[in-house]
mmCIF file of C-alpha atoms and ligand atoms in Angstrom:
data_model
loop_
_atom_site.group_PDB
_atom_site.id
_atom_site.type_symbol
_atom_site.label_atom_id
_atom_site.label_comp_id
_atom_site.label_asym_id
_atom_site.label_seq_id
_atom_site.Cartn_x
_atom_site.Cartn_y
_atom_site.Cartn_z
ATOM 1 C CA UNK A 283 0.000 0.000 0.000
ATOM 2 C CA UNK A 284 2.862 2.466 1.035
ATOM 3 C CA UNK A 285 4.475 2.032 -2.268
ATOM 4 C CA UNK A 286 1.082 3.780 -4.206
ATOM 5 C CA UNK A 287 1.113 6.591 -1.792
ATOM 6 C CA UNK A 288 3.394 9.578 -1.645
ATOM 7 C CA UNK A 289 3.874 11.736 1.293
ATOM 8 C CA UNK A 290 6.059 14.520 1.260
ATOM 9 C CA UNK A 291 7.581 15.755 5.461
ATOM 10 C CA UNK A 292 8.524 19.142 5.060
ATOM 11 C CA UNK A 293 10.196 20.716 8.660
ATOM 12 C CA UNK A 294 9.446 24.428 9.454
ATOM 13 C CA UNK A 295 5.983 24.390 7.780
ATOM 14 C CA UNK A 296 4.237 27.100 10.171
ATOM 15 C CA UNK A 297 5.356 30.184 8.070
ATOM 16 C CA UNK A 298 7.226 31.364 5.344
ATOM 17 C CA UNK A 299 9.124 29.066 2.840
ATOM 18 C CA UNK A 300 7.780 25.704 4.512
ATOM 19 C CA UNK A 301 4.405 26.613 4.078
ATOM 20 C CA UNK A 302 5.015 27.325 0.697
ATOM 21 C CA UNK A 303 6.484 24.119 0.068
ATOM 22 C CA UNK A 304 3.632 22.623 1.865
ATOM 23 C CA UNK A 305 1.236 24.189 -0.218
ATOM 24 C CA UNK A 306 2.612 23.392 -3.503
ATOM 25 C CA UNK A 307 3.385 20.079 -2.772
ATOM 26 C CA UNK A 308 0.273 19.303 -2.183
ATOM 27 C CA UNK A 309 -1.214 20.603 -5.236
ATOM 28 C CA UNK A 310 0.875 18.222 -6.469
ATOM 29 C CA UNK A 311 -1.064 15.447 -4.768
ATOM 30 C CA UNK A 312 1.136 14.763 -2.230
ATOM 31 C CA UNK A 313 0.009 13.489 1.363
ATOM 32 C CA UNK A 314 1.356 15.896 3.931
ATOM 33 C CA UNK A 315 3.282 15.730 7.424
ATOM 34 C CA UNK A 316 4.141 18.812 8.668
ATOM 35 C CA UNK A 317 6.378 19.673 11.231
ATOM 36 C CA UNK A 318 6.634 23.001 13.606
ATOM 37 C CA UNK A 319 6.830 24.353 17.424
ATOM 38 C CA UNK A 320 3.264 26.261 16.776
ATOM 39 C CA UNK A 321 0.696 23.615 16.676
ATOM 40 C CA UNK A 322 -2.052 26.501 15.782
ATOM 41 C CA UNK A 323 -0.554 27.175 12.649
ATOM 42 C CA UNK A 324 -0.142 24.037 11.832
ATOM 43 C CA UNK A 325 -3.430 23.028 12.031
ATOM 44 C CA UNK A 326 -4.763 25.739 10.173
ATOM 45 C CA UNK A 327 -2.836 25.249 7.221
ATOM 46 C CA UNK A 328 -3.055 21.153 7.328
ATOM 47 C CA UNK A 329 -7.032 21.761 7.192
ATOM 48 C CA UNK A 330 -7.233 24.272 4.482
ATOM 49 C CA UNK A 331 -4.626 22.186 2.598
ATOM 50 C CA UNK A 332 -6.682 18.782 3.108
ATOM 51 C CA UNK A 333 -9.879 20.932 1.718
ATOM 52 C CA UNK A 334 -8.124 22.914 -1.046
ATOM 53 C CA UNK A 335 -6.178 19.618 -2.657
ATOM 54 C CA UNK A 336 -8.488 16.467 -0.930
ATOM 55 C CA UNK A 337 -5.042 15.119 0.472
ATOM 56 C CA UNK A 338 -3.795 13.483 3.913
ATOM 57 C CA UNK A 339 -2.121 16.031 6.046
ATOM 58 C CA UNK A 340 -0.658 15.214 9.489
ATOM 59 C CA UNK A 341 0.543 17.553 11.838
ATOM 60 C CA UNK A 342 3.626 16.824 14.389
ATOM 61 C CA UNK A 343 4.833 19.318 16.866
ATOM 62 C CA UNK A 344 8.127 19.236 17.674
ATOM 63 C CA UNK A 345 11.110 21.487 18.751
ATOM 64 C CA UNK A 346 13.775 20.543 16.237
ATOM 65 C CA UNK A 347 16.583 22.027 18.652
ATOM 66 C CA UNK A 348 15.824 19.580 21.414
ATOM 67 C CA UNK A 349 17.294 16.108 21.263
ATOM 68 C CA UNK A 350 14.378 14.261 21.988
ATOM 69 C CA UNK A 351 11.835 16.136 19.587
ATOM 70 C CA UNK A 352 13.938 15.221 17.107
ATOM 71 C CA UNK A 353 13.749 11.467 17.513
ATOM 72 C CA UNK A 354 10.260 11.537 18.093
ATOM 73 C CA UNK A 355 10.325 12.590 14.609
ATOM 74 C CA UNK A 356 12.760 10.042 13.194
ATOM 75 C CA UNK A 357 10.652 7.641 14.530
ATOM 76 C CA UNK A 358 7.475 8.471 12.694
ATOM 77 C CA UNK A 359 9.612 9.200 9.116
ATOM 78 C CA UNK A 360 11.682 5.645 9.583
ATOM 79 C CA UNK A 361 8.241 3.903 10.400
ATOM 80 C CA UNK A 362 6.424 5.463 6.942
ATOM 81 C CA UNK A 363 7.680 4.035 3.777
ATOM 82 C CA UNK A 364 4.756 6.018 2.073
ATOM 83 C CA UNK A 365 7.303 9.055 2.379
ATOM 84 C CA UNK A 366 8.738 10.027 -1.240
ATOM 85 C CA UNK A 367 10.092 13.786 -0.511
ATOM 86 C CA UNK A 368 11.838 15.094 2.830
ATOM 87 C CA UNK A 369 11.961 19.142 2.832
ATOM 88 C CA UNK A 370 14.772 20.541 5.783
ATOM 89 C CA UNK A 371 13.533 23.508 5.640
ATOM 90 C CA UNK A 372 13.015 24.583 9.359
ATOM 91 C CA UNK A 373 16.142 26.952 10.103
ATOM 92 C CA UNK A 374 17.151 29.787 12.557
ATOM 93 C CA UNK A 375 19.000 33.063 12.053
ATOM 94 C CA UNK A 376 20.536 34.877 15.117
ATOM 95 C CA UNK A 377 22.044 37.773 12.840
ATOM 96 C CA UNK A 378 24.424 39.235 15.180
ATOM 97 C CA UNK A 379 28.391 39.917 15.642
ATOM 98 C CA UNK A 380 30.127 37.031 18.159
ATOM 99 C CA UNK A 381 30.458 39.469 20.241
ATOM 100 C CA UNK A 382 26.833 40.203 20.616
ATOM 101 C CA UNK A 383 25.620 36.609 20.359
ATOM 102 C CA UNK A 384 24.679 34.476 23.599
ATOM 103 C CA UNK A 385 25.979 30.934 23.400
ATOM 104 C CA UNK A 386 22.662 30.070 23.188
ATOM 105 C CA UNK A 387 22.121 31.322 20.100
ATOM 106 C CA UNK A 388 25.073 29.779 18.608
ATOM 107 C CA UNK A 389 23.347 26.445 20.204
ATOM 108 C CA UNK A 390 20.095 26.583 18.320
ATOM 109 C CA UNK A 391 21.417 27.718 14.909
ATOM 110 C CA UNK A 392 23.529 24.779 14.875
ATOM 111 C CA UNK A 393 21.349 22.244 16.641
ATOM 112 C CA UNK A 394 18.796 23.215 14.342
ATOM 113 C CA UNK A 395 20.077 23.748 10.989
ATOM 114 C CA UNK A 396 22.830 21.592 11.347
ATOM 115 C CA UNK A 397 21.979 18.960 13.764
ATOM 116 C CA UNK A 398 18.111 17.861 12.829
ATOM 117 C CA UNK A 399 18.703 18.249 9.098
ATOM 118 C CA UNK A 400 21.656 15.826 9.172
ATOM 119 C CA UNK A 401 19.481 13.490 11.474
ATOM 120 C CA UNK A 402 15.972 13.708 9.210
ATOM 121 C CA UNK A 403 18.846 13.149 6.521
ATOM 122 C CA UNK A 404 20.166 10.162 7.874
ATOM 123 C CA UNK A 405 16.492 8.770 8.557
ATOM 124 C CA UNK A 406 15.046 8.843 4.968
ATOM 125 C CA UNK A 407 18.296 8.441 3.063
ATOM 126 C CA UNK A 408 18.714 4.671 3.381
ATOM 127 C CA UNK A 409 15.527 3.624 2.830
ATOM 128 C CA UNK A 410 15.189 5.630 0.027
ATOM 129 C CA UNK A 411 18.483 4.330 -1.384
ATOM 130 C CA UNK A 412 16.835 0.575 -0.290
ATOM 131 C CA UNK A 413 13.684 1.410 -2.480
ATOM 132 C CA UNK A 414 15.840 3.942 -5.381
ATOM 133 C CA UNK A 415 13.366 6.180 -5.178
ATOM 134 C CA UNK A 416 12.624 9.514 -3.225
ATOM 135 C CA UNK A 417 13.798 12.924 -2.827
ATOM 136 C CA UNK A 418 15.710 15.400 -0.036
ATOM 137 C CA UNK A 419 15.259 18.983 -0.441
ATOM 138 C CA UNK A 420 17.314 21.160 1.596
ATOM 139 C CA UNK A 421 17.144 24.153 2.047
ATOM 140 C CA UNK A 422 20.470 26.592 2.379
ATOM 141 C CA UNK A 423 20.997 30.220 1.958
ATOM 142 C CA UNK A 424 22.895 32.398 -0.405
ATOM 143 C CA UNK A 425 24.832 33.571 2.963
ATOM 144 C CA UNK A 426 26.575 29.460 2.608
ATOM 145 C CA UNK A 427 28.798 31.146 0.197
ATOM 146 C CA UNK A 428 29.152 34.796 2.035
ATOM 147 C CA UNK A 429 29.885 35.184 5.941
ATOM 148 C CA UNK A 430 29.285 38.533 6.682
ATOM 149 C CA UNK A 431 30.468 40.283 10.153
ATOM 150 C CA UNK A 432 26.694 39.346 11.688
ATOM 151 C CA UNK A 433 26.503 36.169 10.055
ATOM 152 C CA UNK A 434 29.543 34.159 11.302
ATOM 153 C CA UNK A 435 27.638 31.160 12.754
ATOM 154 C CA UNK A 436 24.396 31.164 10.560
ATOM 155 C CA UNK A 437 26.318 31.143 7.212
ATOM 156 C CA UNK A 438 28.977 28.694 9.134
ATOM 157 C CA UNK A 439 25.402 26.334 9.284
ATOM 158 C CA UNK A 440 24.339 26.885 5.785
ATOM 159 C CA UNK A 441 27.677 26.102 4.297
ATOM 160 C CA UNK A 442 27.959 23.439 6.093
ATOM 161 C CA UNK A 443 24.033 22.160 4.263
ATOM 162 C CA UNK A 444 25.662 22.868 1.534
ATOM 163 C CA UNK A 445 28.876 20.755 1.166
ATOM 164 C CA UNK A 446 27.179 17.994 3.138
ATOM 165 C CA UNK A 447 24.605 18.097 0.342
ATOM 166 C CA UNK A 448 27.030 18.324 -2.324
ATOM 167 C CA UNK A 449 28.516 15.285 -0.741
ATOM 168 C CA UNK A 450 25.489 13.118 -0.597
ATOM 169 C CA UNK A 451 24.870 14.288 -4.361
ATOM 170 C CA UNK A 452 28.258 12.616 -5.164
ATOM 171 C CA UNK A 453 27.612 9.133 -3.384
ATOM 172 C CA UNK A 454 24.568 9.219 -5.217
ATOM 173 C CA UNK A 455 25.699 9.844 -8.325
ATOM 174 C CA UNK A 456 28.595 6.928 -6.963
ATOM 175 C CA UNK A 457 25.833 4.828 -6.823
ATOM 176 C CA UNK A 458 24.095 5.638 -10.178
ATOM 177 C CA UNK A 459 20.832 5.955 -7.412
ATOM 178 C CA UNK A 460 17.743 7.570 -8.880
ATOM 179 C CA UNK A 461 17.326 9.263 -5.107
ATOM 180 C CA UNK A 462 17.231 12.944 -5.638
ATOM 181 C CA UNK A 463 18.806 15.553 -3.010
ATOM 182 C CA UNK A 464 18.278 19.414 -4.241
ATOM 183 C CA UNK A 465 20.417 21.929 -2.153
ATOM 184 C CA UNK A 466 18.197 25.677 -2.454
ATOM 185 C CA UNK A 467 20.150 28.770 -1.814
ATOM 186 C CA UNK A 468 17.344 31.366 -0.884
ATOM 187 C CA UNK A 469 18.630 34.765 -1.411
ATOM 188 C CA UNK A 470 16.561 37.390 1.176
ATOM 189 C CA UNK A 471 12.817 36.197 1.325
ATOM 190 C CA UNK A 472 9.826 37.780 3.076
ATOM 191 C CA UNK A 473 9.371 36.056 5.795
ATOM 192 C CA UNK A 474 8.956 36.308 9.183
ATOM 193 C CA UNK A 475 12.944 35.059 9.782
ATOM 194 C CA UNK A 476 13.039 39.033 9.075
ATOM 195 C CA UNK A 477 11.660 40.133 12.554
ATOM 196 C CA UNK A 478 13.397 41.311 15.465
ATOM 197 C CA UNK A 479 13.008 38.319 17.632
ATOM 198 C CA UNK A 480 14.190 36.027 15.496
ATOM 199 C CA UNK A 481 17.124 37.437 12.628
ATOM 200 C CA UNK A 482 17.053 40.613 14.834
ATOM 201 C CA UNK A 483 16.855 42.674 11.514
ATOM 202 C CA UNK A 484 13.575 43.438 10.550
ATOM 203 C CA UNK A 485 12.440 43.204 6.738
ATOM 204 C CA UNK A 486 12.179 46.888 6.797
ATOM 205 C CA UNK A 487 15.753 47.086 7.047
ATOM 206 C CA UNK A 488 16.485 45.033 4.026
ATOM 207 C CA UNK A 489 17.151 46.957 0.655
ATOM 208 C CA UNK A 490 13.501 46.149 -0.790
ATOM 209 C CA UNK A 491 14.031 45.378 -4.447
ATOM 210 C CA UNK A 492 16.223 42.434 -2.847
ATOM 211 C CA UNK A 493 13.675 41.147 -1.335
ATOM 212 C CA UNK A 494 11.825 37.714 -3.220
ATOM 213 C CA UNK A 495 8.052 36.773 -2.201
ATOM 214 C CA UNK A 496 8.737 32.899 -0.515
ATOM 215 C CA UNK A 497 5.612 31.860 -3.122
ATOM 216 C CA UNK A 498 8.475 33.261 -6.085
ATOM 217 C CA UNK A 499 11.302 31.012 -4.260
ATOM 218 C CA UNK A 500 9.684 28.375 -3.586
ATOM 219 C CA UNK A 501 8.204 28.336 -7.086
ATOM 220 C CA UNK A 502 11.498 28.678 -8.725
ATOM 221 C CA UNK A 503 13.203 26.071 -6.517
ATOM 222 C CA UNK A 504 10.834 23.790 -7.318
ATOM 223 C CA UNK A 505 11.241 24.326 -11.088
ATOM 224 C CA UNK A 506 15.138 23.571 -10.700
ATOM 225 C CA UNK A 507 14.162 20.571 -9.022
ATOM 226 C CA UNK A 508 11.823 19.922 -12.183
ATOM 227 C CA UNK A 509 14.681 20.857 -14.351
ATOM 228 C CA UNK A 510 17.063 18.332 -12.333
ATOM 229 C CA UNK A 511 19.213 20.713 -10.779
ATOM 230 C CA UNK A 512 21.710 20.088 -8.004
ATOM 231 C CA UNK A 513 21.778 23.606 -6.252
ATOM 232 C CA UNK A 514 19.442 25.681 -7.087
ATOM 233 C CA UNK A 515 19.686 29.729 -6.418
ATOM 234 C CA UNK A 516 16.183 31.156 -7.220
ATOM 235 C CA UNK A 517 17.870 34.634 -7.392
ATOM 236 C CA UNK A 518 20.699 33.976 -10.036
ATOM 237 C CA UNK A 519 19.585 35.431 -13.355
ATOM 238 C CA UNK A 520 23.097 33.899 -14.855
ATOM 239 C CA UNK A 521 23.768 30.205 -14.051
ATOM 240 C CA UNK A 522 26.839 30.230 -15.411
ATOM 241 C CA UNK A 523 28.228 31.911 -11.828
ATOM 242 C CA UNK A 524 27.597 28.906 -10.051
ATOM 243 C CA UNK A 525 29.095 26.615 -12.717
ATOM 244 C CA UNK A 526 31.776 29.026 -12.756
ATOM 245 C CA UNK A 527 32.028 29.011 -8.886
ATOM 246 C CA UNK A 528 32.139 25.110 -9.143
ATOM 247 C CA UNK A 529 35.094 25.145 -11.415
ATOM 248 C CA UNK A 530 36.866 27.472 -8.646
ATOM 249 C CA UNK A 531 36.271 25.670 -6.268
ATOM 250 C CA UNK A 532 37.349 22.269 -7.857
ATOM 251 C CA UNK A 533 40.651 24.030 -9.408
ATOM 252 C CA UNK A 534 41.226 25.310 -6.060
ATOM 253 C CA UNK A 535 41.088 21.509 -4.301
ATOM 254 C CA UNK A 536 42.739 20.382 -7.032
ATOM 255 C CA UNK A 537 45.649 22.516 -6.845
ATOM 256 C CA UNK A 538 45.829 21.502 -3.166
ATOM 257 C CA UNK A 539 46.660 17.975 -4.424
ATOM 258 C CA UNK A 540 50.809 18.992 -4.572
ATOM 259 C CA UNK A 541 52.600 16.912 -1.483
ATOM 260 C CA UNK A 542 54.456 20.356 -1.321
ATOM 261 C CA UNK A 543 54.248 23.511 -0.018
ATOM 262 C CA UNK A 544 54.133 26.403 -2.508
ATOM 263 C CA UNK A 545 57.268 27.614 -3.686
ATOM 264 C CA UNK A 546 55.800 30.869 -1.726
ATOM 265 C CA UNK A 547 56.861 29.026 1.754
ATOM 266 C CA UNK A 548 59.997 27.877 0.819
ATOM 267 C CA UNK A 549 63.223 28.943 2.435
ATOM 268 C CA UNK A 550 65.416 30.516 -0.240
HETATM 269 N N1 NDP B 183 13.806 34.304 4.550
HETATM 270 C C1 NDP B 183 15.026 34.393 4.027
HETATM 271 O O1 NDP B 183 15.495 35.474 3.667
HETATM 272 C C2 NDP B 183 15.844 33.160 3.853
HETATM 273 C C3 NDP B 183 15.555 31.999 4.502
HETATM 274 N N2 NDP B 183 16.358 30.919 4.343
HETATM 275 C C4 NDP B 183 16.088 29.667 5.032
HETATM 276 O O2 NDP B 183 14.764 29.263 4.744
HETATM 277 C C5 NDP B 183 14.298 28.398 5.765
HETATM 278 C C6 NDP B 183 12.894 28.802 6.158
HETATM 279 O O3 NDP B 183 12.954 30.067 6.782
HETATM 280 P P1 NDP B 183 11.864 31.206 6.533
HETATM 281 O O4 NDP B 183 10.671 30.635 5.921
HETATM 282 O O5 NDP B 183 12.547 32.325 5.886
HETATM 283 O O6 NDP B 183 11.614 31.667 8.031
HETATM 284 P P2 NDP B 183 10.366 31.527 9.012
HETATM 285 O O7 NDP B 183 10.861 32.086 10.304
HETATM 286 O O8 NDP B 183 9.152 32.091 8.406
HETATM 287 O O9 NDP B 183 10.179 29.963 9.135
HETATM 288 C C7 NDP B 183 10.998 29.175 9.907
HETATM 289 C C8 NDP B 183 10.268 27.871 10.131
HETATM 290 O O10 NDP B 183 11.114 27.022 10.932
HETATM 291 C C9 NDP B 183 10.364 26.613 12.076
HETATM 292 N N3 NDP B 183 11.243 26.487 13.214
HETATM 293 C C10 NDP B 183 12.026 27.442 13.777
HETATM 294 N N4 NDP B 183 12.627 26.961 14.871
HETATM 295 C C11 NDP B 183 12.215 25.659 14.993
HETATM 296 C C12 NDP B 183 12.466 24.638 15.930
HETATM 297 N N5 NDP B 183 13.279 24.840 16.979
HETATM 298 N N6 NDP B 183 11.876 23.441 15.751
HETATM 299 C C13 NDP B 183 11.032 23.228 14.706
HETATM 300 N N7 NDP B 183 10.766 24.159 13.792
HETATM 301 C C14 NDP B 183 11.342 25.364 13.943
HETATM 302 C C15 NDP B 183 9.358 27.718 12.310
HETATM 303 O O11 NDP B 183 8.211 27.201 12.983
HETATM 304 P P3 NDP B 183 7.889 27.339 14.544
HETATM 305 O O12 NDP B 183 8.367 28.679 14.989
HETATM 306 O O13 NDP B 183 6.417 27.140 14.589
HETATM 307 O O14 NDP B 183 8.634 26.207 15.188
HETATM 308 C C16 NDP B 183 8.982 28.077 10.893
HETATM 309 O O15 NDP B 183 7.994 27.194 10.417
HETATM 310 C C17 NDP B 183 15.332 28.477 6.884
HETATM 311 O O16 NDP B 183 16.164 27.338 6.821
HETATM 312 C C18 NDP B 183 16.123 29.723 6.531
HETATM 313 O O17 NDP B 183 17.435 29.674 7.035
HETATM 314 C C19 NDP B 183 17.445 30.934 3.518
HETATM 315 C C20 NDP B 183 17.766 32.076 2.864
HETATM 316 C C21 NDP B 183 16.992 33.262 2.953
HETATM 317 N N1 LIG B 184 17.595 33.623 6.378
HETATM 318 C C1 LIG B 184 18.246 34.775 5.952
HETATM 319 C C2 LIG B 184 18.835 35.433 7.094
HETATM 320 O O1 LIG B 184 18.182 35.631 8.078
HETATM 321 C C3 LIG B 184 19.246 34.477 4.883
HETATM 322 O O2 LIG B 184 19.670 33.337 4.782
HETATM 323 O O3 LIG B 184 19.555 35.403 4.112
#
């Protein structure tokens, strides 16, 4: 039976990009779980979305930060093989200087948007290797390739999403697995990330033709996951920077590869 059915978990679904995601993926027919702290919002959108697309939508509440919320949700995704598309998409910004930051912050931008998306990752990965089938969409930030002064830890997270993406994209490709795993680098979105208690900047602050509508990301990332892409920036009007930024960065390990240090370091 769970083979017919397709159910698509996507994390952070209360607001913003996730709910997005949650919308669209169910006007593509798939069964919903959901996953947030704020069970109201939740609901709400898992009823409107079960009346506006007539599909199965389950809500879990969980703090993705703690530990133990996080297992309760590995639990329920290792236990469904109905589950064709995992979406990390809950995240955390703290935008502020080390010196402002608590440790705490530091904590939850790492537990959450390093620690539970490598967990849900390692969850759904081998049984969707076991079955060839199914697809990981995680969601990054444009600020993976750019640390600013405020940034240091969040864009320390998101580069980290995306290299251990680009790594699982590689063993896949190893493997010659049909599995999927998109890496989406959102460029500023409005969203409520953009407040002062959570970012600490407030949208406002933002130069406003940056900003993208999360309906406009989410739309586009989901068309370079149509398209097959890899890493997707929904922002990018010229692809051939990334490609280009992919050749850097392969030259540069590549030139690593020497046994010797650079003439540069040399005693004369
Ligand atoms: N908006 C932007 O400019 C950009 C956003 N991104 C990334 O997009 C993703 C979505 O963020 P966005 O939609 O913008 O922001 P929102 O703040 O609107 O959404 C964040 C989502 O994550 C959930 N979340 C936060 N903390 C936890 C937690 N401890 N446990 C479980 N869920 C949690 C929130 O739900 P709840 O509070 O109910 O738990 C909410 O559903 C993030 O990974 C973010 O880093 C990337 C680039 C740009
Ligand atoms: N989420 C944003 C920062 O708060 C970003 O990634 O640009």
């Amino acid at each position: 039976m769970a083979a017919f059915m397709k159910t698509a978990v996507v994390t952070g679904a209360s607001s913003g990009i996730g709910a997005v995601y949650a919308d669209r993926l169910a006007a593509r027919g798939y069964d919903l779980i959901l996953i947030a702290r704020r069970a109201d919002r939740l609901t709400a959108l898992a009823d409107r979305l079960s009346t506006q697309y007539g599909v199965g939508v389950k809500t879990l509440v969980a703090d993705l930060e703690k530990s133990d919320d996080v297992a309760k949700v590995e639990d329920v995704l290792a236990n469904d093989g109905s589950i064709k598309v995992l979406v990390n998409n809950a995240g955390l910004a703290r935008l502020r200087t080390m010196a402002d930051s608590s440790r705490d912050d530091t904590r939850a931008q790492i537990a959450l948007n390093i620690t539970a998306l490598t967990r849900l990752t390692e969850t759904v990965l081998p049984a969707f290797v076991a079955r060839n089938e199914g697809t990981i969409i995680n969601v990054a930030s444009v600020l993976a390739v750019k640390s600013w002064a405020m940034s240091s830890v969040y864009s320390g997270t998101k580069a980290y999403v995306l290299m251990f993406s680009r790594g699982i994209q590689d063993e896949l490709a190893n493997a010659k697995s049909s599995v999927r795993l998109q890496v989406v680098l959102p460029a500023s979105t409005a969203t409520e990330i953009w407040t002062e208690g959570v970012s600490g900047i407030p949208l406002s602050a933002l130069g406003q033709d940056t900003i993208m509508s999360a309906e406009d990301c989410v739309d586009a990332a989901l068309a370079g996951l149509d398209k097959g892409e890899l890493v997707t920036m929904p922002s990018v009007e010229d692809d051939k920077l990334l490609s280009a930024y992919d050749t850097a960065r392969e030259a540069l390990f590549t030139a690593t590869q020497t046994g010797t240090p650079a003439s540069r370091y040399r005693k004369t």
